[in-house]
Tab-separated table of C-alpha atoms in Angstrom:
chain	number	residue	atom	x	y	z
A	1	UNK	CA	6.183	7.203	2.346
A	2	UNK	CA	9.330	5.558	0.684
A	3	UNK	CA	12.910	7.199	0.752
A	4	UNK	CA	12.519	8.449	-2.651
A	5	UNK	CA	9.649	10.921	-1.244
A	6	UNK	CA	10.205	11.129	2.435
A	7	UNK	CA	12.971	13.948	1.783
A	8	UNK	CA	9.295	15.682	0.315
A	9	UNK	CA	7.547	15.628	3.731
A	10	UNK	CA	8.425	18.723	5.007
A	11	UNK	CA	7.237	20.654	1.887
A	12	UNK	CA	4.631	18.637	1.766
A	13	UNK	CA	3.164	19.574	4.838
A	14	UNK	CA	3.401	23.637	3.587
A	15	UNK	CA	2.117	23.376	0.268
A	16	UNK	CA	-1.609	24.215	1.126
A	17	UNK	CA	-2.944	20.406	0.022
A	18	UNK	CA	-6.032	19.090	1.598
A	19	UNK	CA	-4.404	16.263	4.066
A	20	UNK	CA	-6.550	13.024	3.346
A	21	UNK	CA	-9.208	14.620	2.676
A	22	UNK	CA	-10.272	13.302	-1.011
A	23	UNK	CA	-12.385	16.593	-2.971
A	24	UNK	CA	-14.090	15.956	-5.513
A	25	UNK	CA	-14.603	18.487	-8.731
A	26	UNK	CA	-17.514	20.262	-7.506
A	27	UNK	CA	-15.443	21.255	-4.228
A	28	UNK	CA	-17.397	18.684	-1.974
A	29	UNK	CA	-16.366	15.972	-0.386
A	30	UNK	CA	-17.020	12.402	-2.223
A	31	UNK	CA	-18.800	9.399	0.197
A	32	UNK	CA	-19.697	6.183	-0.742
A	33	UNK	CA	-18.639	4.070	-3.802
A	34	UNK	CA	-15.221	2.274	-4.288
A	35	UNK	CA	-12.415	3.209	-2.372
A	36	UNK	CA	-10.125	2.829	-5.007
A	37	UNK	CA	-10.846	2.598	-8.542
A	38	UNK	CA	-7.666	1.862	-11.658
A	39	UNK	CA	-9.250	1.836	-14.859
A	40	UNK	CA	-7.474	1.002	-17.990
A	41	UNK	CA	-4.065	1.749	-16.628
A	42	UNK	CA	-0.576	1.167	-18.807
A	43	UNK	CA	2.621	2.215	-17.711
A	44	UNK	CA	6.351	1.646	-17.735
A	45	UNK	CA	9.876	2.697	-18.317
A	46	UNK	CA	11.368	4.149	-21.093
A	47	UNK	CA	10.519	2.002	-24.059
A	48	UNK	CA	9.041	-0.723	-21.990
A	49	UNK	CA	5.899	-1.117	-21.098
A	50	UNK	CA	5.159	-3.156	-18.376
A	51	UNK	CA	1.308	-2.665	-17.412
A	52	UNK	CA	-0.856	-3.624	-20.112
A	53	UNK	CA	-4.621	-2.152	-19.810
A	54	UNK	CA	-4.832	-3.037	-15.947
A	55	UNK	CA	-8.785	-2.292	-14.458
A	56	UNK	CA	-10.006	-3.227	-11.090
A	57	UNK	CA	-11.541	-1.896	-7.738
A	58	UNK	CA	-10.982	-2.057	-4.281
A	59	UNK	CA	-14.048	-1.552	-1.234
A	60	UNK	CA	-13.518	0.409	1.766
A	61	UNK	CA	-12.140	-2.075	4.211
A	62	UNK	CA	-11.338	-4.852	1.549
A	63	UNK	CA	-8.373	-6.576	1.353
A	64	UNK	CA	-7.310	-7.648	-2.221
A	65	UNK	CA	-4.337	-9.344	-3.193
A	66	UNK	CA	-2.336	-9.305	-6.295
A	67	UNK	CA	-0.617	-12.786	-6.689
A	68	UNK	CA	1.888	-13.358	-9.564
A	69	UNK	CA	5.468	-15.156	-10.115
A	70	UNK	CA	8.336	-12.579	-9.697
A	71	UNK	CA	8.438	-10.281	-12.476
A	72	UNK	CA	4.423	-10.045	-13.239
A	73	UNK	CA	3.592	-6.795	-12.186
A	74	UNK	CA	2.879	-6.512	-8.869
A	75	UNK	CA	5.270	-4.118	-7.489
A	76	UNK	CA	5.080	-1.734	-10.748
A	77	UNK	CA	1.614	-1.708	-10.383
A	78	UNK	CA	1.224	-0.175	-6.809
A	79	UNK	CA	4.405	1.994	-7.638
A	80	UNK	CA	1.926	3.356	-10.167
A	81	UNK	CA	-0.661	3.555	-8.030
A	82	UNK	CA	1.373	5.536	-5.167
A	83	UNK	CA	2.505	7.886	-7.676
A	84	UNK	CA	6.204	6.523	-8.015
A	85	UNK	CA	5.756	5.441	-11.906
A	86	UNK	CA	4.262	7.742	-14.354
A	87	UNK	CA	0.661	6.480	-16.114
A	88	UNK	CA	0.870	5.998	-19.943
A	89	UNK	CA	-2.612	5.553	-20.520
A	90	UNK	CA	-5.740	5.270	-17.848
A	91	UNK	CA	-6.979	6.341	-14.906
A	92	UNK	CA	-6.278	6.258	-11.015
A	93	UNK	CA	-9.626	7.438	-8.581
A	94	UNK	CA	-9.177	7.317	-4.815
A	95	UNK	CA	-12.648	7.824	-3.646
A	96	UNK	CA	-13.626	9.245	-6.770
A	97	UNK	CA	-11.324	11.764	-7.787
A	98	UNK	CA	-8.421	11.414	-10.030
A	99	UNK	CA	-4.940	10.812	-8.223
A	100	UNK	CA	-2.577	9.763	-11.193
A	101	UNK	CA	-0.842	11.803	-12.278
A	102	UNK	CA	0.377	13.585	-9.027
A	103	UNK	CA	3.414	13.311	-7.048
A	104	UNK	CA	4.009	11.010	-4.841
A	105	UNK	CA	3.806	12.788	-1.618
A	106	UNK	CA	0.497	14.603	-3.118
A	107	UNK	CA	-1.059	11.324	-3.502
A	108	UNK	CA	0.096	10.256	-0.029
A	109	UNK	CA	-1.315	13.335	1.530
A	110	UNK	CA	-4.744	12.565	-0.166
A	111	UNK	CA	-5.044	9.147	1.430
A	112	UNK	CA	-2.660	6.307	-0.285
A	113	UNK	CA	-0.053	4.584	1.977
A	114	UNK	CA	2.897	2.659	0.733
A	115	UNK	CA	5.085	0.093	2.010
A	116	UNK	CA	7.556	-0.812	-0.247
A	117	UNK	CA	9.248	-4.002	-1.014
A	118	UNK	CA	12.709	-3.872	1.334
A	119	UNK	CA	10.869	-1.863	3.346
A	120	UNK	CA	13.323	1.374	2.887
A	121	UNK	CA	14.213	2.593	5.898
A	122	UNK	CA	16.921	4.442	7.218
A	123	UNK	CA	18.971	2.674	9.517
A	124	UNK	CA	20.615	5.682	11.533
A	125	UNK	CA	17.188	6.706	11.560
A	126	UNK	CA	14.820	5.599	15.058
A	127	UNK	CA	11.436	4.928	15.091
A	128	UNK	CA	9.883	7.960	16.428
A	129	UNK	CA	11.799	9.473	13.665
A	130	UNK	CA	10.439	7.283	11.009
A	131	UNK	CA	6.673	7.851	12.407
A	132	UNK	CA	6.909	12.158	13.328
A	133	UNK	CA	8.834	12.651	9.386
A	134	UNK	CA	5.603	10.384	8.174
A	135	UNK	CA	3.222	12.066	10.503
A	136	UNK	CA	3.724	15.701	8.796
A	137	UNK	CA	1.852	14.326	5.974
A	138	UNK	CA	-1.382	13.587	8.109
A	139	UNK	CA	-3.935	16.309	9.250
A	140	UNK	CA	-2.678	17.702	12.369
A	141	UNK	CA	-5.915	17.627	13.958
A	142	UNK	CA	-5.409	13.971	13.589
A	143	UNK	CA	-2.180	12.968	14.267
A	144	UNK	CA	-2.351	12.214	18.183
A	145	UNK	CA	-5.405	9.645	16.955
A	146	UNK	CA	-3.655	8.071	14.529
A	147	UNK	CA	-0.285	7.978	16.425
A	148	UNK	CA	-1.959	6.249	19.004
A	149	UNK	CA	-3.913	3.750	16.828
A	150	UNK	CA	-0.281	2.727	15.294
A	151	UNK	CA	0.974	1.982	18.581
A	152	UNK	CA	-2.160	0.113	19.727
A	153	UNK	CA	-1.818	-2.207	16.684
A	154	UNK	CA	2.351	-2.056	17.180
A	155	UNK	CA	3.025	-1.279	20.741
A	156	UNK	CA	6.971	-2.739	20.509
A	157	UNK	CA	7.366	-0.069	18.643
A	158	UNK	CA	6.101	2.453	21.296
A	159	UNK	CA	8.444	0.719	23.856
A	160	UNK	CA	11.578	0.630	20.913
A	161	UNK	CA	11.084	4.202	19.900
A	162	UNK	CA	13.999	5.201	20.189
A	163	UNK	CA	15.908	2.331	19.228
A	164	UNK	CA	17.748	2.633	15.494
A	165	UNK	CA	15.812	1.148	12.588
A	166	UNK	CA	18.964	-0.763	11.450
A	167	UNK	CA	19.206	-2.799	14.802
A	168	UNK	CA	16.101	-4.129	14.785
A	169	UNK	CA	15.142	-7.554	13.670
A	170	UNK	CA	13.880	-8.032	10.356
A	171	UNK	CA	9.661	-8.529	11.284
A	172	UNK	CA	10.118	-5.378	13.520
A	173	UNK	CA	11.804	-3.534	10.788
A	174	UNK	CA	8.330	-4.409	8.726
A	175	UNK	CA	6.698	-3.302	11.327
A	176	UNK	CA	7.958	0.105	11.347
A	177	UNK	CA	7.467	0.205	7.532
A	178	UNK	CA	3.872	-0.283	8.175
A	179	UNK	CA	3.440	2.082	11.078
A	180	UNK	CA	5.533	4.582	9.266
A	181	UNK	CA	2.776	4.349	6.351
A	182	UNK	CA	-0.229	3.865	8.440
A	183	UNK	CA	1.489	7.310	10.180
A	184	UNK	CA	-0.262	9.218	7.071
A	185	UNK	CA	-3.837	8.010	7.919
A	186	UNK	CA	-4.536	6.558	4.504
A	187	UNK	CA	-7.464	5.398	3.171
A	188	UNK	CA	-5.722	2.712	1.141
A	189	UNK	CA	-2.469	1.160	2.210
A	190	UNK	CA	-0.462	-0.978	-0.202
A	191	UNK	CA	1.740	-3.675	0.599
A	192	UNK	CA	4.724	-4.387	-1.568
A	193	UNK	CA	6.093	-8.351	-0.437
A	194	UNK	CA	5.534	-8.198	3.254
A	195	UNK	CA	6.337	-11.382	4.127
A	196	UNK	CA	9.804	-11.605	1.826
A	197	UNK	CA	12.823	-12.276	4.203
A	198	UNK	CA	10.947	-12.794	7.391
A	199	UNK	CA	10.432	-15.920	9.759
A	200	UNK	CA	6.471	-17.241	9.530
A	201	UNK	CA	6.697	-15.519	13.474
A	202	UNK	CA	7.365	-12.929	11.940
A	203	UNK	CA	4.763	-12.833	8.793
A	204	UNK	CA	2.060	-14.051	11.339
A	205	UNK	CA	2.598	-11.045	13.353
A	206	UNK	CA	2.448	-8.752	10.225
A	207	UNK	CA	-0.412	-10.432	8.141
A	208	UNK	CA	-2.583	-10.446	11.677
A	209	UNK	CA	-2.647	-6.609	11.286
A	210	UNK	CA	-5.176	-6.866	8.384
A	211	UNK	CA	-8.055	-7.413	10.110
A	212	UNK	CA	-7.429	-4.731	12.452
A	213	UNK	CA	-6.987	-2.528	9.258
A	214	UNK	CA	-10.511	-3.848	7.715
A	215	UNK	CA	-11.812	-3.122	11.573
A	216	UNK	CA	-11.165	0.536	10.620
A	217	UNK	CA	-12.207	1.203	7.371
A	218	UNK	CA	-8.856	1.132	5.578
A	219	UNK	CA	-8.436	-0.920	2.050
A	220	UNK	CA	-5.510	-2.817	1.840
A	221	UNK	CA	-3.853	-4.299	-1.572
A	222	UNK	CA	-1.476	-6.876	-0.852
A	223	UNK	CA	1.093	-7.976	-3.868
A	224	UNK	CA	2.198	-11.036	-2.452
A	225	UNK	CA	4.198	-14.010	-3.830
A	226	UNK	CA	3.057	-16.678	-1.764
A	227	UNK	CA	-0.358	-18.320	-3.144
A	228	UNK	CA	-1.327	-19.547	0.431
A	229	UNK	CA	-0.476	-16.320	2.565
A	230	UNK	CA	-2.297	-14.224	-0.097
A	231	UNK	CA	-5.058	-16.096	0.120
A	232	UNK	CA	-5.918	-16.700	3.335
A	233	UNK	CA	-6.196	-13.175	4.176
A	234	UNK	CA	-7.894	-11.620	1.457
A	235	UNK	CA	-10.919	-11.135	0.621
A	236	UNK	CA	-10.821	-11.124	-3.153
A	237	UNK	CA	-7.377	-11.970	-5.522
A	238	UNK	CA	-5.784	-10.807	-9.033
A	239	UNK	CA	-3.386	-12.819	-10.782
A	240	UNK	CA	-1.136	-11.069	-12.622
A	241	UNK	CA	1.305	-12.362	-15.654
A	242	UNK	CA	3.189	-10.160	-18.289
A	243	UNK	CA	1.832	-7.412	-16.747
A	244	UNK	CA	-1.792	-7.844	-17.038
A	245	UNK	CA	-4.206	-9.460	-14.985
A	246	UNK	CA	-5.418	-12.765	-16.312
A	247	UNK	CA	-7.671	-14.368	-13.283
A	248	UNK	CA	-10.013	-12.600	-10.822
A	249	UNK	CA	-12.428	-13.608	-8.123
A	250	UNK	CA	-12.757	-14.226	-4.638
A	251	UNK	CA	-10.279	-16.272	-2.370
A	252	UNK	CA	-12.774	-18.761	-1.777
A	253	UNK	CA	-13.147	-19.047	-5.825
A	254	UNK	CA	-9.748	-18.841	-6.939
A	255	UNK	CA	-8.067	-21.440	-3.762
A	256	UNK	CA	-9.344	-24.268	-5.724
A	257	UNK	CA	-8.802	-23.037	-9.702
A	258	UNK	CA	-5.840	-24.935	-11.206
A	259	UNK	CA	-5.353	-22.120	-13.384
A	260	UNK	CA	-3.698	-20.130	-10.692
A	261	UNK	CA	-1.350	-22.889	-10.164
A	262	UNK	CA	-0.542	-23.190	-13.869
A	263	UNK	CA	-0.056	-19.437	-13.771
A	264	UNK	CA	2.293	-19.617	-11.400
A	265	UNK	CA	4.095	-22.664	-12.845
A	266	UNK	CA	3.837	-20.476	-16.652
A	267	UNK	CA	1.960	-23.453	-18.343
């Protein structure tokens, strides 16, 4: 949940909307397949389009990163995804059933998590603020679980959680970004630049919370910067340029193709 939709929380939580529980047409609920599925997807602002006919899948449990130079994509794309940017043309399927076109706090409610780039938190604002406003959005029956999965995987934050969100350092300030989203018991969690700004303590302590995610079932997509970081954690990479995705394949694949690098370097 971002600033622009965590005003929507408390409506959210009235409006009758199954929380995180994904239905599919015929009423039942869908198991199996792809966690996440974008197919054909185009989108952008006003006259420009920025996505161009954008397809992949995620696994339940897989981490995937999307690597690009600044300006490829990356944060537009899971912006679309979590409902922030309006899709032109294609489709969005969490589990199977169609998720684009929603609002954002709809689409958080059925299972997608979002940490923005910047992180966006309020800096009057304390912790167990940050996590209870998120929490609304996640089945109540559920919400002592999850609150005290997020604290196992964060527990500074437990003993901090009252401090102010704008005191805190900049990796515990990602931190609470992540709990905050993780807060929502999603299904898929996207991460905008997590390691931007912070000291490699810092990004260690962060990235190390990905296997604990794949531990528990939850996909993770990762639009990182950094060739290395992104893929030493992932399981399988995009590369993005111009807003389309030009290179695919596994970490293992991809560590050693010099188109990546050239990519990156725009040859």
């Amino acid at each position: 949940m971002t600033r622009q939709n965590a005003g929507a929380a408390g409506v959210a939580a009235d409006e009758g909307v199954p929380t995180n529980e994904v239905v599919a047409g015929n009423g039942g609920v869908v198991a199996g397949g792809d966690a996440l599925t974008v197919a054909s997807v185009s989108a952008g602002f006003g006259p420009l389009t920025i996505l161009h006919d954008i397809s992949f899948s995620v696994h339940p449990g897989e981490v995937v990163v999307i690597l690009g130079a600044n300006g490829a994509g990356k944060t537009t794309l899971l912006r679309v995804i979590a409902g922030l940017v309006p899709v032109r043309q294609g489709e969005i399927h969490l589990r199977g059933v169609p998720i684009h076109g929603r609002p954002a706090h709809l689409v958080t409610r059925l299972g997608i998590g979002h940490v923005p780039s910047g992180r966006e938190l309020f800096p009057k604002m304390s912790v167990a603020d940050h996590l209870f406003i998120a929490s609304r959005l996640c089945a109540p029956a559920r919400r002592e679980a999850v609150r005290k999965r997020v604290f196992g995987m964060f527990p500074i934050l437990e003993a901090r959680a009252q401090q102010l969100a704008g005191t805190m350092s900049g990796g515990q300030q990602q931190m609470v970004a992540i709990a905050r989203a993780l807060m929502t018991d999603p299904k898929v969690l996207l991460l905008d630049e997590p390691s931007t700004g912070l000291a490699p303590i810092a990004v260690k302590a962060v990235f190390e919370t990905l296997p604990r995610l794949r531990e528990q079932g939850v996909s993770t997509i990762l639009a990182e910067q950094s060739l290395t970081l992104g893929l030493s954690y992932a399981d399988r990479a995009f590369v993005m340029d111009h807003g389309q995705i030009v290179l695919s394949g596994t970490t293992r694949d991809l560590e050693n193709d010099r188109r990546v690098v050239d990519t990156y370097l725009g040859r």
